[in-house]
Amino acid sequence: MPVNNRIADFHAEMTAWRRDFHENPELAFEEVRTSRIVAEKLREFGCDEVVTGIAKTGVVGVIRGRNAASGRAIGLRADMDALPILEDTGLPYASKTPGKMHACGHDGHTTMLLGAAKYLAETRNFDGTVYVIFQPAEENFGGGEVMVKEGLFERFPMERVFGLHNWPAIPAGTFAWREGPVMAAVANLEVTITGKGAHGAMPHNGNDPIVIAAAIVQALQSIVARNVEPVDAGVITIGHITGGHTYNVIPQTVTMLGTARWFDKEVGDLLEKRFLETVTGIAAAFGASAEAKFIRLYPATINEVKSVHLAADAARAVQGEARVVPMPKPTMGGEDFSFMLNAKDGAYLMLGGGRSEQDANVHHPKYDFNDEILPVGASWWAALAERLMPRQG
């Protein structure tokens, strides 16, 4: 089964959906318009049930096959939220909301799953039930965790759940898969350093929190370099520092924000311990104080072995052997589909969207989802349903 001919027939329609979502981005748990459109389309397609309000703006569509004697069911999940980024593409369908942008391709993920739902509801060429899961708030707010906690898998019992992410660094239409870890665990880092303000020309009258912050940033880089075993993986990055308001005043406080990433639980525990010790210890050595928070967001996204091979087989059915490749190493990006994979067997694949090496990557203001891969992703999801739950007779 190459790219599904029926799905290819409504490629233009899917492109229009995707660009409409792109023009009207909504942030985490604010996907009111997106959720409404998704639910309307699922009803229009003839889904047997459309359930809304899960994790506030989440939607689940229920599609039963022509036969249901097997009692089998699988879940297919896409994320819907945008990012707080000012778009800089200049495209005719660019975001109409300044400061909000679909910079990670969730508009494309939502569209591909809608395309699969349209096809599956029309053909129903499988024995069992497909749950199409449209998840809110993947970006930093853990909508996947909320859906699981609100009983996603109890309300919609399924054997396995599958997710997909576009990836501009891979040639368009190529699937990448791997057993085990595919994306990292994530924690947010927050630091507030309290020193003593003073005139910039009289630093001896104060205790400069900017100098202390500089020492902390430098020292944090030694945690991975000199504490984590070299064959393991870990990252600590400070991405934001705020302190002071003018040229010649030493501020009272400095705040810093950052991120930590890891795969193995022991590494995460080590990063947390050493981060807290380093921040508070250095501040104390300077005669100041610091509050440090290591806020765990997402666990690592880990593919279950059997599920990822089923997913890769479905990808080969769509794109052929040559365009389904092993992912040589995981990425340190995070993904809250991990909460679903912690609760249920399943797998998460990457689908290449790259046009050239100059393509902007995800989370960049010039990122542009490649609409040419819409029927590829939709066909993969359809192939999963038809191959994992083949119609009997």
mmCIF file of C-alpha atoms in Angstrom, residues 9 12 60 70-71 78 96 108 118 133 179 196 212 224-225 256 282-283 295 321 327 329 346 379 384 387:
data_model
loop_
_atom_site.group_PDB
_atom_site.id
_atom_site.type_symbol
_atom_site.label_atom_id
_atom_site.label_comp_id
_atom_site.label_asym_id
_atom_site.label_seq_id
_atom_site.Cartn_x
_atom_site.Cartn_y
_atom_site.Cartn_z
ATOM 1 C CA ASP A 9 -7.372 12.648 -3.784
ATOM 2 C CA ALA A 12 -5.567 19.912 -1.667
ATOM 3 C CA VAL A 60 -11.305 11.924 20.651
ATOM 4 C CA SER A 70 -11.953 -8.998 17.035
ATOM 5 C CA GLY A 71 -12.660 -6.565 19.855
ATOM 6 C CA ALA A 78 -1.781 14.225 17.135
ATOM 7 C CA LYS A 96 -2.687 36.298 11.884
ATOM 8 C CA GLY A 108 0.332 19.531 10.127
ATOM 9 C CA LYS A 118 -11.762 10.989 6.899
ATOM 10 C CA ILE A 133 -6.791 11.455 19.682
ATOM 11 C CA GLU A 179 13.706 1.101 19.625
ATOM 12 C CA LYS A 196 22.642 43.560 47.674
ATOM 13 C CA ILE A 212 27.268 35.536 41.105
ATOM 14 C CA VAL A 224 27.513 17.173 32.684
ATOM 15 C CA ALA A 225 31.189 17.496 31.736
ATOM 16 C CA MET A 256 17.650 32.807 35.388
ATOM 17 C CA ILE A 282 28.032 29.272 44.865
ATOM 18 C CA ALA A 283 25.589 31.920 46.036
ATOM 19 C CA ILE A 295 10.795 21.356 37.764
ATOM 20 C CA GLU A 321 11.946 -0.054 2.354
ATOM 21 C CA MET A 327 17.104 6.706 13.671
ATOM 22 C CA LYS A 329 20.404 8.306 17.944
ATOM 23 C CA GLY A 346 3.103 2.217 21.587
ATOM 24 C CA SER A 379 -1.579 7.147 4.824
ATOM 25 C CA LEU A 384 -1.613 1.135 10.926
ATOM 26 C CA ARG A 387 -2.564 -3.723 8.970
#
